[in-house]
Structures are given as structure tokens and as C-alpha cells.
């Protein structure tokens, strides 16, 4: 075969290939060690130096040209592959998107965040304490010695004689005071508490409370009143009033129960406030000197107030929820009603 025929044939083959693998084969055939061009090389020895020079130059030119053609073809095939992939993978932005279901923050958690925000705004720190508590912190250091009748109201789940599921968040008061070692404190503690209660629409063996505690020099009952009044207005609206009623808690003296003017009827009387115009919302009082003493504070130098709020209770009131059990059933129809509170 003449050299120019060989070149022509190779060009046609290269033009026809459609994959990188085929191109590799064609290249190996025409440019590899056993290519027909090699036969011409072998002929060289029988030629005159003049002819050798001409033939050598011709073969090199053909090799160069084929090499170029193969490279161009390789690039063209690559471009085609990319183009084909782009065609296949184009995104149709007009198609409807996938909706990924996202959970919602639980209504109790939403209330915790809201109340925490209010108190953080008043300079409080958030504290936590253990849910498995000692008898000493849960009762004794809160002025409730063994055999005290107040224990009956909070009969609980004992793990051993001195270990129990806490009945209240109040033990965090003593824990905080012991840590603060005589310094002033201002804390809010949200958390779960447990009582051996029969479950009904307003009671559950497990529920949540906020414990508030402020201790410092010259803290008085008017600080308590001002704080709770501001809190209630921020939570339930600026038109809300509060009133104090005398009460009894072993760890406060004096102790009060706090009512808020009914946010449904504004105080006129309706089924929500049982026609009294007031809704009971929390317990509070001035920290009992025995509690301060048990945490090595001198009640002559430092005083304080404390309060306890039922988180389920305020959430039920704020959202008009009629049964405490809704919070724990994980019924999506209930939970989805609070989606907007997440935003
Ligand atoms: N620990 C009380 C309870 O569970 C609530 C409470 C009342 C907490 C008065 C306080 C307080 O800090 O001062 O019933």
C-alpha cells in the first residue's frame, strides 16, 4: 500500500470511531509498534541516503498528522460525552420540589424558651439540676424534715430510702446556694418533676416546673411582686393584673399564691376563671431563714424570694388546652397546631 493510501485509510477510520476505546484501537494499529508504517521503516536500509531522507521525512509527517488527528478526535469524543451528560442531567426548575417533613418544637419547649427569654431579660441565669435527687435536697434542706406533713402532698417515687425522683424543682435552690458560697444569686430552673399522682385532665405523674430564686442583700417582697407582675404582663399581655393570696410552703415565709386576672374575660367572670375573675398561676414567697442557713447564708445579711410555676399549667392557660395529657401523647394533629410558634 502506498503511503498516501495508508494515510487516507487511517483518516477514514479515525473519522468513523465513536468511543474512546475504538479510538485507542485505531491509534494502536496505525501508530503502534506493529503498524504498517514500520514496514516502510524496515525498507530504509536498502535505500540510498537521499531516498532515506525523503522517506523518513514523509513517514514522520504522516505520523505527526495521525497523532494530531487522534488527539483532536479524543477531545471531540470527550466534549460529546460531557454534552450528553449535561443533557441527561439538566434540572427542570419548573417541576414541583420535594417537601421534607420537619418536626415542630413541642409547645412545652416553646413555652420554656419564651419564659426563659423573659427572665434572661431581667438578668437571670438558667440553671439545671438532677431529676434523681436525694431526700436531703428535695426535702430536708428545704425545711421539710422526715415526718413533716408537707411530704404527704408530694408523695413520690423512691429509688432507695434516700434517693427519689424529685417532686419539685425547689432542690435546685439549695444546690445553687451551696455552689454560690454566700454570693447573691438570680436563677431560673426549668425541669421535669414527678409525683405519685393519679393522671387526669389536670394532673400527671410527670410534669414540668420553673423554679425561680433571687437572693441578695435587701431583697424584699416588693421585688417579688414587681418581678412576677412584669413576667405575667410579658407572658399574658400588658393588661393583666396579679394578686397575692396568703399560702403555705415550708421553704418560704411568708408564702403566697399568685393569681392573674382572667385573660379571657378580663376579670368579669367566665367559665375559664370559674366565674371569679382570677386564675391561680404560681406559688411563691420569701426564702425561709432555715433554707438560707442550711446553705450557709446569714439570713440577717441576705434575703431572697422564690417562686414555682407549672409549665404545663401556664401553657394550657395561654393556649387554651383542655387536657394535660395532650402534651405527652405525641399526636401529630395536636403538635402541628403549634408549628407557627417555631418560626
Ligand atoms: N415547689 C412548690 C411545688 O412544687 C412550688 C413553689 C412554691 C416553689 C413556692 C417555690 C415557692 O420556690 O417559693 O408545689
mmCIF file of C-alpha atoms and ligand atoms in Angstrom:
data_model
loop_
_atom_site.group_PDB
_atom_site.id
_atom_site.type_symbol
_atom_site.label_atom_id
_atom_site.label_comp_id
_atom_site.label_asym_id
_atom_site.label_seq_id
_atom_site.Cartn_x
_atom_site.Cartn_y
_atom_site.Cartn_z
ATOM 1 C CA UNK A 1 0.000 0.000 0.000
ATOM 2 C CA UNK A 2 1.223 3.425 -0.862
ATOM 3 C CA UNK A 3 1.922 5.773 1.974
ATOM 4 C CA UNK A 4 -0.730 8.248 0.951
ATOM 5 C CA UNK A 5 -3.320 5.439 0.761
ATOM 6 C CA UNK A 6 -2.351 4.374 4.236
ATOM 7 C CA UNK A 7 -2.824 7.901 5.467
ATOM 8 C CA UNK A 8 -6.184 8.151 3.744
ATOM 9 C CA UNK A 9 -7.380 4.869 5.233
ATOM 10 C CA UNK A 10 -6.238 5.860 8.746
ATOM 11 C CA UNK A 11 -8.014 9.227 8.431
ATOM 12 C CA UNK A 12 -11.268 7.498 7.482
ATOM 13 C CA UNK A 13 -11.009 5.055 10.375
ATOM 14 C CA UNK A 14 -10.364 7.852 12.839
ATOM 15 C CA UNK A 15 -13.332 9.794 11.495
ATOM 16 C CA UNK A 16 -15.618 6.788 11.988
ATOM 17 C CA UNK A 17 -14.795 5.846 15.593
ATOM 18 C CA UNK A 18 -17.389 6.768 18.196
ATOM 19 C CA UNK A 19 -15.801 5.730 21.508
ATOM 20 C CA UNK A 20 -12.506 6.319 23.299
ATOM 21 C CA UNK A 21 -11.885 2.538 23.274
ATOM 22 C CA UNK A 22 -12.257 2.297 19.472
ATOM 23 C CA UNK A 23 -10.006 5.307 19.076
ATOM 24 C CA UNK A 24 -7.391 3.571 21.229
ATOM 25 C CA UNK A 25 -7.521 0.518 18.933
ATOM 26 C CA UNK A 26 -7.174 2.598 15.764
ATOM 27 C CA UNK A 27 -4.257 4.503 17.241
ATOM 28 C CA UNK A 28 -2.503 1.296 18.260
ATOM 29 C CA UNK A 29 -2.975 -0.115 14.782
ATOM 30 C CA UNK A 30 -1.581 2.846 12.829
ATOM 31 C CA UNK A 31 0.907 4.278 15.249
ATOM 32 C CA UNK A 32 1.873 1.304 17.434
ATOM 33 C CA UNK A 33 4.892 -0.985 17.151
ATOM 34 C CA UNK A 34 3.293 -3.281 14.579
ATOM 35 C CA UNK A 35 1.820 -0.558 12.405
ATOM 36 C CA UNK A 36 2.118 -0.755 8.601
ATOM 37 C CA UNK A 37 4.392 2.287 8.808
ATOM 38 C CA UNK A 38 7.033 0.123 10.461
ATOM 39 C CA UNK A 39 7.313 -1.903 7.254
ATOM 40 C CA UNK A 40 8.430 1.242 5.468
ATOM 41 C CA UNK A 41 10.990 1.822 8.158
ATOM 42 C CA UNK A 42 12.440 -1.591 7.571
ATOM 43 C CA UNK A 43 12.831 -0.815 3.879
ATOM 44 C CA UNK A 44 15.082 2.102 4.741
ATOM 45 C CA UNK A 45 18.263 0.093 4.920
ATOM 46 C CA UNK A 46 18.076 -0.785 1.226
ATOM 47 C CA UNK A 47 17.691 2.815 0.125
ATOM 48 C CA UNK A 48 20.200 5.487 -0.826
ATOM 49 C CA UNK A 49 20.824 8.175 1.814
ATOM 50 C CA UNK A 50 18.956 10.652 -0.351
ATOM 51 C CA UNK A 51 15.858 8.405 -0.644
ATOM 52 C CA UNK A 52 16.107 7.514 3.038
ATOM 53 C CA UNK A 53 15.927 11.161 3.973
ATOM 54 C CA UNK A 54 12.832 11.766 1.827
ATOM 55 C CA UNK A 55 11.017 8.654 3.007
ATOM 56 C CA UNK A 56 11.922 9.325 6.661
ATOM 57 C CA UNK A 57 10.562 12.848 6.421
ATOM 58 C CA UNK A 58 7.371 11.581 4.777
ATOM 59 C CA UNK A 59 6.794 8.905 7.421
ATOM 60 C CA UNK A 60 7.351 11.404 10.234
ATOM 61 C CA UNK A 61 4.932 13.835 8.641
ATOM 62 C CA UNK A 62 2.282 11.119 8.389
ATOM 63 C CA UNK A 63 2.876 10.067 11.973
ATOM 64 C CA UNK A 64 2.579 13.650 13.133
ATOM 65 C CA UNK A 65 -0.602 14.202 11.195
ATOM 66 C CA UNK A 66 -2.186 11.000 12.523
ATOM 67 C CA UNK A 67 -1.164 11.836 16.066
ATOM 68 C CA UNK A 68 -2.844 15.246 15.708
ATOM 69 C CA UNK A 69 -5.987 13.711 14.282
ATOM 70 C CA UNK A 70 -6.184 11.180 17.121
ATOM 71 C CA UNK A 71 -5.795 13.944 19.707
ATOM 72 C CA UNK A 72 -8.467 16.072 18.100
ATOM 73 C CA UNK A 73 -10.787 13.094 17.942
ATOM 74 C CA UNK A 74 -10.133 12.274 21.617
ATOM 75 C CA UNK A 75 -11.102 15.808 22.599
ATOM 76 C CA UNK A 76 -14.168 15.738 20.350
ATOM 77 C CA UNK A 77 -15.337 12.475 21.930
ATOM 78 C CA UNK A 78 -14.791 13.942 25.426
ATOM 79 C CA UNK A 79 -16.840 17.026 24.532
ATOM 80 C CA UNK A 80 -19.615 14.810 23.261
ATOM 81 C CA UNK A 81 -19.636 12.759 26.466
ATOM 82 C CA UNK A 82 -19.877 15.910 28.587
ATOM 83 C CA UNK A 83 -22.595 17.297 26.376
ATOM 84 C CA UNK A 84 -24.577 14.036 26.617
ATOM 85 C CA UNK A 85 -24.259 14.056 30.414
ATOM 86 C CA UNK A 86 -25.369 17.644 30.655
ATOM 87 C CA UNK A 87 -28.395 16.838 28.521
ATOM 88 C CA UNK A 88 -29.274 13.904 30.719
ATOM 89 C CA UNK A 89 -28.740 15.702 33.999
ATOM 90 C CA UNK A 90 -30.451 19.003 33.346
ATOM 91 C CA UNK A 91 -32.672 20.154 36.204
ATOM 92 C CA UNK A 92 -36.187 21.079 35.337
ATOM 93 C CA UNK A 93 -36.734 24.002 37.644
ATOM 94 C CA UNK A 94 -40.422 24.085 36.817
ATOM 95 C CA UNK A 95 -41.051 20.687 38.467
ATOM 96 C CA UNK A 96 -42.573 20.865 41.964
ATOM 97 C CA UNK A 97 -39.912 20.413 44.687
ATOM 98 C CA UNK A 98 -39.776 17.699 47.328
ATOM 99 C CA UNK A 99 -41.173 18.711 50.679
ATOM 100 C CA UNK A 100 -39.047 17.334 53.503
ATOM 101 C CA UNK A 101 -41.107 16.932 56.653
ATOM 102 C CA UNK A 102 -39.586 18.906 59.508
ATOM 103 C CA UNK A 103 -40.654 18.400 63.106
ATOM 104 C CA UNK A 104 -42.020 21.234 65.198
ATOM 105 C CA UNK A 105 -40.861 22.425 68.571
ATOM 106 C CA UNK A 106 -43.034 20.957 71.282
ATOM 107 C CA UNK A 107 -45.472 23.500 72.782
ATOM 108 C CA UNK A 108 -43.908 22.988 76.226
ATOM 109 C CA UNK A 109 -40.450 23.681 74.831
ATOM 110 C CA UNK A 110 -41.798 26.777 73.111
ATOM 111 C CA UNK A 111 -43.166 27.977 76.453
ATOM 112 C CA UNK A 112 -39.849 27.224 78.199
ATOM 113 C CA UNK A 113 -37.963 29.298 75.604
ATOM 114 C CA UNK A 114 -40.425 32.161 75.951
ATOM 115 C CA UNK A 115 -40.281 32.255 79.758
ATOM 116 C CA UNK A 116 -36.508 31.848 79.781
ATOM 117 C CA UNK A 117 -36.228 34.814 77.411
ATOM 118 C CA UNK A 118 -38.327 36.966 79.724
ATOM 119 C CA UNK A 119 -36.218 36.145 82.781
ATOM 120 C CA UNK A 120 -32.898 36.345 80.938
ATOM 121 C CA UNK A 121 -34.038 39.852 80.002
ATOM 122 C CA UNK A 122 -34.271 40.585 83.732
ATOM 123 C CA UNK A 123 -30.735 39.355 84.381
ATOM 124 C CA UNK A 124 -31.418 35.759 85.433
ATOM 125 C CA UNK A 125 -29.200 32.780 84.547
ATOM 126 C CA UNK A 126 -30.663 29.431 83.548
ATOM 127 C CA UNK A 127 -29.783 26.534 85.878
ATOM 128 C CA UNK A 128 -30.455 22.834 85.787
ATOM 129 C CA UNK A 129 -30.487 20.133 88.411
ATOM 130 C CA UNK A 130 -30.719 16.330 88.522
ATOM 131 C CA UNK A 131 -34.087 14.589 88.189
ATOM 132 C CA UNK A 132 -32.917 11.830 90.550
ATOM 133 C CA UNK A 133 -32.482 13.702 93.795
ATOM 134 C CA UNK A 134 -31.547 12.967 97.380
ATOM 135 C CA UNK A 135 -34.088 13.196 100.178
ATOM 136 C CA UNK A 136 -31.774 15.793 101.708
ATOM 137 C CA UNK A 137 -32.015 18.263 98.806
ATOM 138 C CA UNK A 138 -35.598 17.508 97.809
ATOM 139 C CA UNK A 139 -36.982 17.819 101.340
ATOM 140 C CA UNK A 140 -34.710 18.203 104.351
ATOM 141 C CA UNK A 141 -32.696 21.234 103.329
ATOM 142 C CA UNK A 142 -35.918 22.857 102.158
ATOM 143 C CA UNK A 143 -37.198 22.835 105.709
ATOM 144 C CA UNK A 144 -39.198 19.626 105.270
ATOM 145 C CA UNK A 145 -37.687 17.144 107.765
ATOM 146 C CA UNK A 146 -38.635 13.454 107.800
ATOM 147 C CA UNK A 147 -42.181 13.032 109.104
ATOM 148 C CA UNK A 148 -43.221 16.581 108.121
ATOM 149 C CA UNK A 149 -46.875 16.582 106.976
ATOM 150 C CA UNK A 150 -45.995 18.589 103.828
ATOM 151 C CA UNK A 151 -44.333 15.455 102.472
ATOM 152 C CA UNK A 152 -47.735 13.826 102.042
ATOM 153 C CA UNK A 153 -48.747 16.386 99.386
ATOM 154 C CA UNK A 154 -45.809 15.337 97.274
ATOM 155 C CA UNK A 155 -45.657 11.584 97.769
ATOM 156 C CA UNK A 156 -43.205 10.380 95.244
ATOM 157 C CA UNK A 157 -41.271 7.588 93.573
ATOM 158 C CA UNK A 158 -38.461 6.421 95.828
ATOM 159 C CA UNK A 159 -35.475 4.639 94.322
ATOM 160 C CA UNK A 160 -33.998 3.861 97.707
ATOM 161 C CA UNK A 161 -34.604 5.262 101.185
ATOM 162 C CA UNK A 162 -32.713 8.459 100.420
ATOM 163 C CA UNK A 163 -32.947 8.656 96.652
ATOM 164 C CA UNK A 164 -36.055 9.681 94.730
ATOM 165 C CA UNK A 165 -37.409 11.238 91.550
ATOM 166 C CA UNK A 166 -37.584 14.904 92.540
ATOM 167 C CA UNK A 167 -41.069 16.117 93.361
ATOM 168 C CA UNK A 168 -40.261 19.747 92.645
ATOM 169 C CA UNK A 169 -37.532 21.907 91.106
ATOM 170 C CA UNK A 170 -37.015 23.592 94.501
ATOM 171 C CA UNK A 171 -33.947 21.430 95.398
ATOM 172 C CA UNK A 172 -32.100 23.442 92.753
ATOM 173 C CA UNK A 173 -32.430 26.405 95.143
ATOM 174 C CA UNK A 174 -30.223 24.734 97.728
ATOM 175 C CA UNK A 175 -27.821 23.313 95.154
ATOM 176 C CA UNK A 176 -27.351 26.791 93.669
ATOM 177 C CA UNK A 177 -26.860 28.478 97.040
ATOM 178 C CA UNK A 178 -24.259 25.907 98.110
ATOM 179 C CA UNK A 179 -22.358 26.494 94.871
ATOM 180 C CA UNK A 180 -22.593 30.294 95.161
ATOM 181 C CA UNK A 181 -20.989 30.159 98.649
ATOM 182 C CA UNK A 182 -22.595 33.261 100.136
ATOM 183 C CA UNK A 183 -22.758 35.340 96.959
ATOM 184 C CA UNK A 184 -26.022 36.765 95.566
ATOM 185 C CA UNK A 185 -27.884 34.537 93.065
ATOM 186 C CA UNK A 186 -30.559 35.099 90.447
ATOM 187 C CA UNK A 187 -31.597 31.923 88.645
ATOM 188 C CA UNK A 188 -34.421 30.280 86.727
ATOM 189 C CA UNK A 189 -34.507 26.488 86.523
ATOM 190 C CA UNK A 190 -36.854 24.647 84.154
ATOM 191 C CA UNK A 191 -37.191 20.892 84.572
ATOM 192 C CA UNK A 192 -39.212 17.722 84.973
ATOM 193 C CA UNK A 193 -40.682 16.674 88.300
ATOM 194 C CA UNK A 194 -42.501 13.517 89.399
ATOM 195 C CA UNK A 195 -45.298 12.771 91.818
ATOM 196 C CA UNK A 196 -47.302 9.691 92.612
ATOM 197 C CA UNK A 197 -50.463 11.342 91.307
ATOM 198 C CA UNK A 198 -53.456 9.836 89.556
ATOM 199 C CA UNK A 199 -53.452 11.059 85.969
ATOM 200 C CA UNK A 200 -56.465 13.112 84.882
ATOM 201 C CA UNK A 201 -57.141 16.188 82.746
ATOM 202 C CA UNK A 202 -55.076 18.451 85.000
ATOM 203 C CA UNK A 203 -52.717 16.013 86.774
ATOM 204 C CA UNK A 204 -49.886 13.868 85.546
ATOM 205 C CA UNK A 205 -47.329 11.738 87.416
ATOM 206 C CA UNK A 206 -44.687 13.657 85.461
ATOM 207 C CA UNK A 207 -44.836 17.346 84.665
ATOM 208 C CA UNK A 208 -42.592 20.380 84.460
ATOM 209 C CA UNK A 209 -41.860 23.401 86.614
ATOM 210 C CA UNK A 210 -39.870 26.598 86.601
ATOM 211 C CA UNK A 211 -38.085 27.391 89.811
ATOM 212 C CA UNK A 212 -37.033 30.981 90.335
ATOM 213 C CA UNK A 213 -34.680 32.149 93.061
ATOM 214 C CA UNK A 214 -33.227 35.554 93.867
ATOM 215 C CA UNK A 215 -31.006 36.025 96.923
ATOM 216 C CA UNK A 216 -29.077 39.158 97.815
ATOM 217 C CA UNK A 217 -28.850 41.974 100.342
ATOM 218 C CA UNK A 218 -32.148 43.839 100.877
ATOM 219 C CA UNK A 219 -34.351 41.708 98.647
ATOM 220 C CA UNK A 220 -37.948 42.299 99.709
ATOM 221 C CA UNK A 221 -41.459 41.159 98.935
ATOM 222 C CA UNK A 222 -41.951 44.186 96.684
ATOM 223 C CA UNK A 223 -39.131 42.846 94.458
ATOM 224 C CA UNK A 224 -41.070 39.592 94.224
ATOM 225 C CA UNK A 225 -44.264 41.417 93.357
ATOM 226 C CA UNK A 226 -42.637 43.649 90.750
ATOM 227 C CA UNK A 227 -40.834 40.717 89.138
ATOM 228 C CA UNK A 228 -43.906 38.499 88.884
ATOM 229 C CA UNK A 229 -46.078 41.363 87.701
ATOM 230 C CA UNK A 230 -43.654 42.146 84.881
ATOM 231 C CA UNK A 231 -43.372 38.470 83.992
ATOM 232 C CA UNK A 232 -47.146 37.997 83.815
ATOM 233 C CA UNK A 233 -47.613 41.113 81.678
ATOM 234 C CA UNK A 234 -44.911 39.959 79.266
ATOM 235 C CA UNK A 235 -46.376 36.481 79.028
ATOM 236 C CA UNK A 236 -50.110 37.192 79.007
ATOM 237 C CA UNK A 237 -50.337 40.823 77.911
ATOM 238 C CA UNK A 238 -49.884 44.244 79.490
ATOM 239 C CA UNK A 239 -53.489 44.474 80.714
ATOM 240 C CA UNK A 240 -53.001 41.591 83.184
ATOM 241 C CA UNK A 241 -53.015 42.273 86.915
ATOM 242 C CA UNK A 242 -51.792 39.979 89.665
ATOM 243 C CA UNK A 243 -52.911 39.488 93.236
ATOM 244 C CA UNK A 244 -51.255 37.732 96.151
ATOM 245 C CA UNK A 245 -53.096 35.364 98.495
ATOM 246 C CA UNK A 246 -51.545 34.063 101.699
ATOM 247 C CA UNK A 247 -50.476 30.451 101.459
ATOM 248 C CA UNK A 248 -48.093 27.937 102.999
ATOM 249 C CA UNK A 249 -44.891 26.386 101.681
ATOM 250 C CA UNK A 250 -42.325 25.003 104.136
ATOM 251 C CA UNK A 251 -39.417 26.723 102.389
ATOM 252 C CA UNK A 252 -40.875 30.238 102.244
ATOM 253 C CA UNK A 253 -42.095 32.625 104.921
ATOM 254 C CA UNK A 254 -44.368 34.398 104.205
ATOM 255 C CA UNK A 255 -45.742 32.259 101.381
ATOM 256 C CA UNK A 256 -48.179 33.374 98.714
ATOM 257 C CA UNK A 257 -50.236 32.046 95.881
ATOM 258 C CA UNK A 258 -50.379 34.324 92.888
ATOM 259 C CA UNK A 259 -53.468 34.852 90.750
ATOM 260 C CA UNK A 260 -53.630 36.613 87.413
ATOM 261 C CA UNK A 261 -56.693 38.488 86.217
ATOM 262 C CA UNK A 262 -58.553 36.256 83.752
ATOM 263 C CA UNK A 263 -57.248 36.800 80.246
ATOM 264 C CA UNK A 264 -60.416 35.526 78.682
ATOM 265 C CA UNK A 265 -62.993 37.755 80.343
ATOM 266 C CA UNK A 266 -60.635 40.417 81.669
ATOM 267 C CA UNK A 267 -61.846 39.854 85.241
ATOM 268 C CA UNK A 268 -65.610 39.966 84.751
ATOM 269 C CA UNK A 269 -66.052 36.243 85.339
ATOM 270 C CA UNK A 270 -66.357 33.360 82.853
ATOM 271 C CA UNK A 271 -66.077 29.541 82.806
ATOM 272 C CA UNK A 272 -62.286 29.759 82.338
ATOM 273 C CA UNK A 273 -61.788 31.554 85.685
ATOM 274 C CA UNK A 274 -64.666 29.667 87.293
ATOM 275 C CA UNK A 275 -66.524 32.998 87.455
ATOM 276 C CA UNK A 276 -64.062 34.530 89.934
ATOM 277 C CA UNK A 277 -62.228 36.815 87.506
ATOM 278 C CA UNK A 278 -58.898 35.368 88.691
ATOM 279 C CA UNK A 279 -56.764 32.380 87.718
ATOM 280 C CA UNK A 280 -54.251 30.846 90.112
ATOM 281 C CA UNK A 281 -50.920 30.613 88.424
ATOM 282 C CA UNK A 282 -47.999 30.003 90.797
ATOM 283 C CA UNK A 283 -46.634 29.647 94.317
ATOM 284 C CA UNK A 284 -44.005 31.970 95.760
ATOM 285 C CA UNK A 285 -42.657 33.563 98.897
ATOM 286 C CA UNK A 286 -39.667 34.938 100.776
ATOM 287 C CA UNK A 287 -36.969 32.299 101.227
ATOM 288 C CA UNK A 288 -37.289 30.770 104.719
ATOM 289 C CA UNK A 289 -34.349 31.639 107.007
ATOM 290 C CA UNK A 290 -33.834 27.908 107.648
ATOM 291 C CA UNK A 291 -33.214 27.331 103.949
ATOM 292 C CA UNK A 292 -30.694 30.168 103.845
ATOM 293 C CA UNK A 293 -28.984 28.822 106.951
ATOM 294 C CA UNK A 294 -28.823 25.281 105.581
ATOM 295 C CA UNK A 295 -26.835 26.673 102.643
ATOM 296 C CA UNK A 296 -24.557 28.715 104.957
ATOM 297 C CA UNK A 297 -26.151 32.105 104.234
ATOM 298 C CA UNK A 298 -26.751 34.547 107.083
ATOM 299 C CA UNK A 299 -30.487 35.492 106.905
ATOM 300 C CA UNK A 300 -29.680 38.732 108.705
ATOM 301 C CA UNK A 301 -27.480 39.825 105.815
ATOM 302 C CA UNK A 302 -29.071 38.207 102.792
ATOM 303 C CA UNK A 303 -32.713 37.683 101.945
ATOM 304 C CA UNK A 304 -34.438 36.342 98.907
ATOM 305 C CA UNK A 305 -37.593 35.328 97.139
ATOM 306 C CA UNK A 306 -38.506 32.172 95.277
ATOM 307 C CA UNK A 307 -41.312 31.038 93.038
ATOM 308 C CA UNK A 308 -42.513 27.875 91.358
ATOM 309 C CA UNK A 309 -44.511 27.826 88.135
ATOM 310 C CA UNK A 310 -46.160 24.796 86.495
ATOM 311 C CA UNK A 311 -45.053 24.841 82.865
ATOM 312 C CA UNK A 312 -47.939 22.695 81.618
ATOM 313 C CA UNK A 313 -50.361 24.880 83.566
ATOM 314 C CA UNK A 314 -49.240 28.179 82.033
ATOM 315 C CA UNK A 315 -49.097 26.589 78.564
ATOM 316 C CA UNK A 316 -52.617 25.209 78.968
ATOM 317 C CA UNK A 317 -53.864 28.625 80.028
ATOM 318 C CA UNK A 318 -52.012 30.523 77.315
ATOM 319 C CA UNK A 319 -53.072 28.148 74.538
ATOM 320 C CA UNK A 320 -56.467 27.157 75.962
ATOM 321 C CA UNK A 321 -55.586 23.452 76.066
ATOM 322 C CA UNK A 322 -58.150 21.448 77.992
ATOM 323 C CA UNK A 323 -56.238 18.276 78.892
ATOM 324 C CA UNK A 324 -52.669 17.944 80.182
ATOM 325 C CA UNK A 325 -52.371 14.521 78.530
ATOM 326 C CA UNK A 326 -52.295 16.104 75.052
ATOM 327 C CA UNK A 327 -48.719 17.159 75.761
ATOM 328 C CA UNK A 328 -47.435 13.610 76.107
ATOM 329 C CA UNK A 329 -49.425 11.622 73.553
ATOM 330 C CA UNK A 330 -47.307 12.631 70.548
ATOM 331 C CA UNK A 331 -50.408 13.024 68.423
ATOM 332 C CA UNK A 332 -49.239 14.907 65.337
ATOM 333 C CA UNK A 333 -52.619 16.586 64.883
ATOM 334 C CA UNK A 334 -52.122 18.277 68.258
ATOM 335 C CA UNK A 335 -48.446 19.077 67.821
ATOM 336 C CA UNK A 336 -48.880 20.554 64.337
ATOM 337 C CA UNK A 337 -51.186 23.190 65.769
ATOM 338 C CA UNK A 338 -48.103 24.798 67.323
ATOM 339 C CA UNK A 339 -45.963 24.935 64.206
ATOM 340 C CA UNK A 340 -46.163 28.678 63.907
ATOM 341 C CA UNK A 341 -44.570 29.147 67.298
ATOM 342 C CA UNK A 342 -41.343 27.732 65.832
ATOM 343 C CA UNK A 343 -40.780 30.487 63.360
HETATM 344 N N1 LIG B 1 -42.167 23.655 94.946
HETATM 345 C C1 LIG B 1 -43.557 24.069 95.011
HETATM 346 C C2 LIG B 1 -44.429 22.951 94.498
HETATM 347 O O1 LIG B 1 -43.966 22.112 93.806
HETATM 348 C C3 LIG B 1 -43.772 25.317 94.211
HETATM 349 C C4 LIG B 1 -43.129 26.504 94.842
HETATM 350 C C5 LIG B 1 -43.869 27.296 95.713
HETATM 351 C C6 LIG B 1 -41.822 26.830 94.619
HETATM 352 C C7 LIG B 1 -43.322 28.368 96.335
HETATM 353 C C8 LIG B 1 -41.256 27.923 95.214
HETATM 354 C C9 LIG B 1 -42.026 28.691 96.089
HETATM 355 O O2 LIG B 1 -39.995 28.282 95.020
HETATM 356 O O3 LIG B 1 -41.455 29.751 96.695
HETATM 357 O O4 LIG B 1 -45.576 22.929 94.799
#
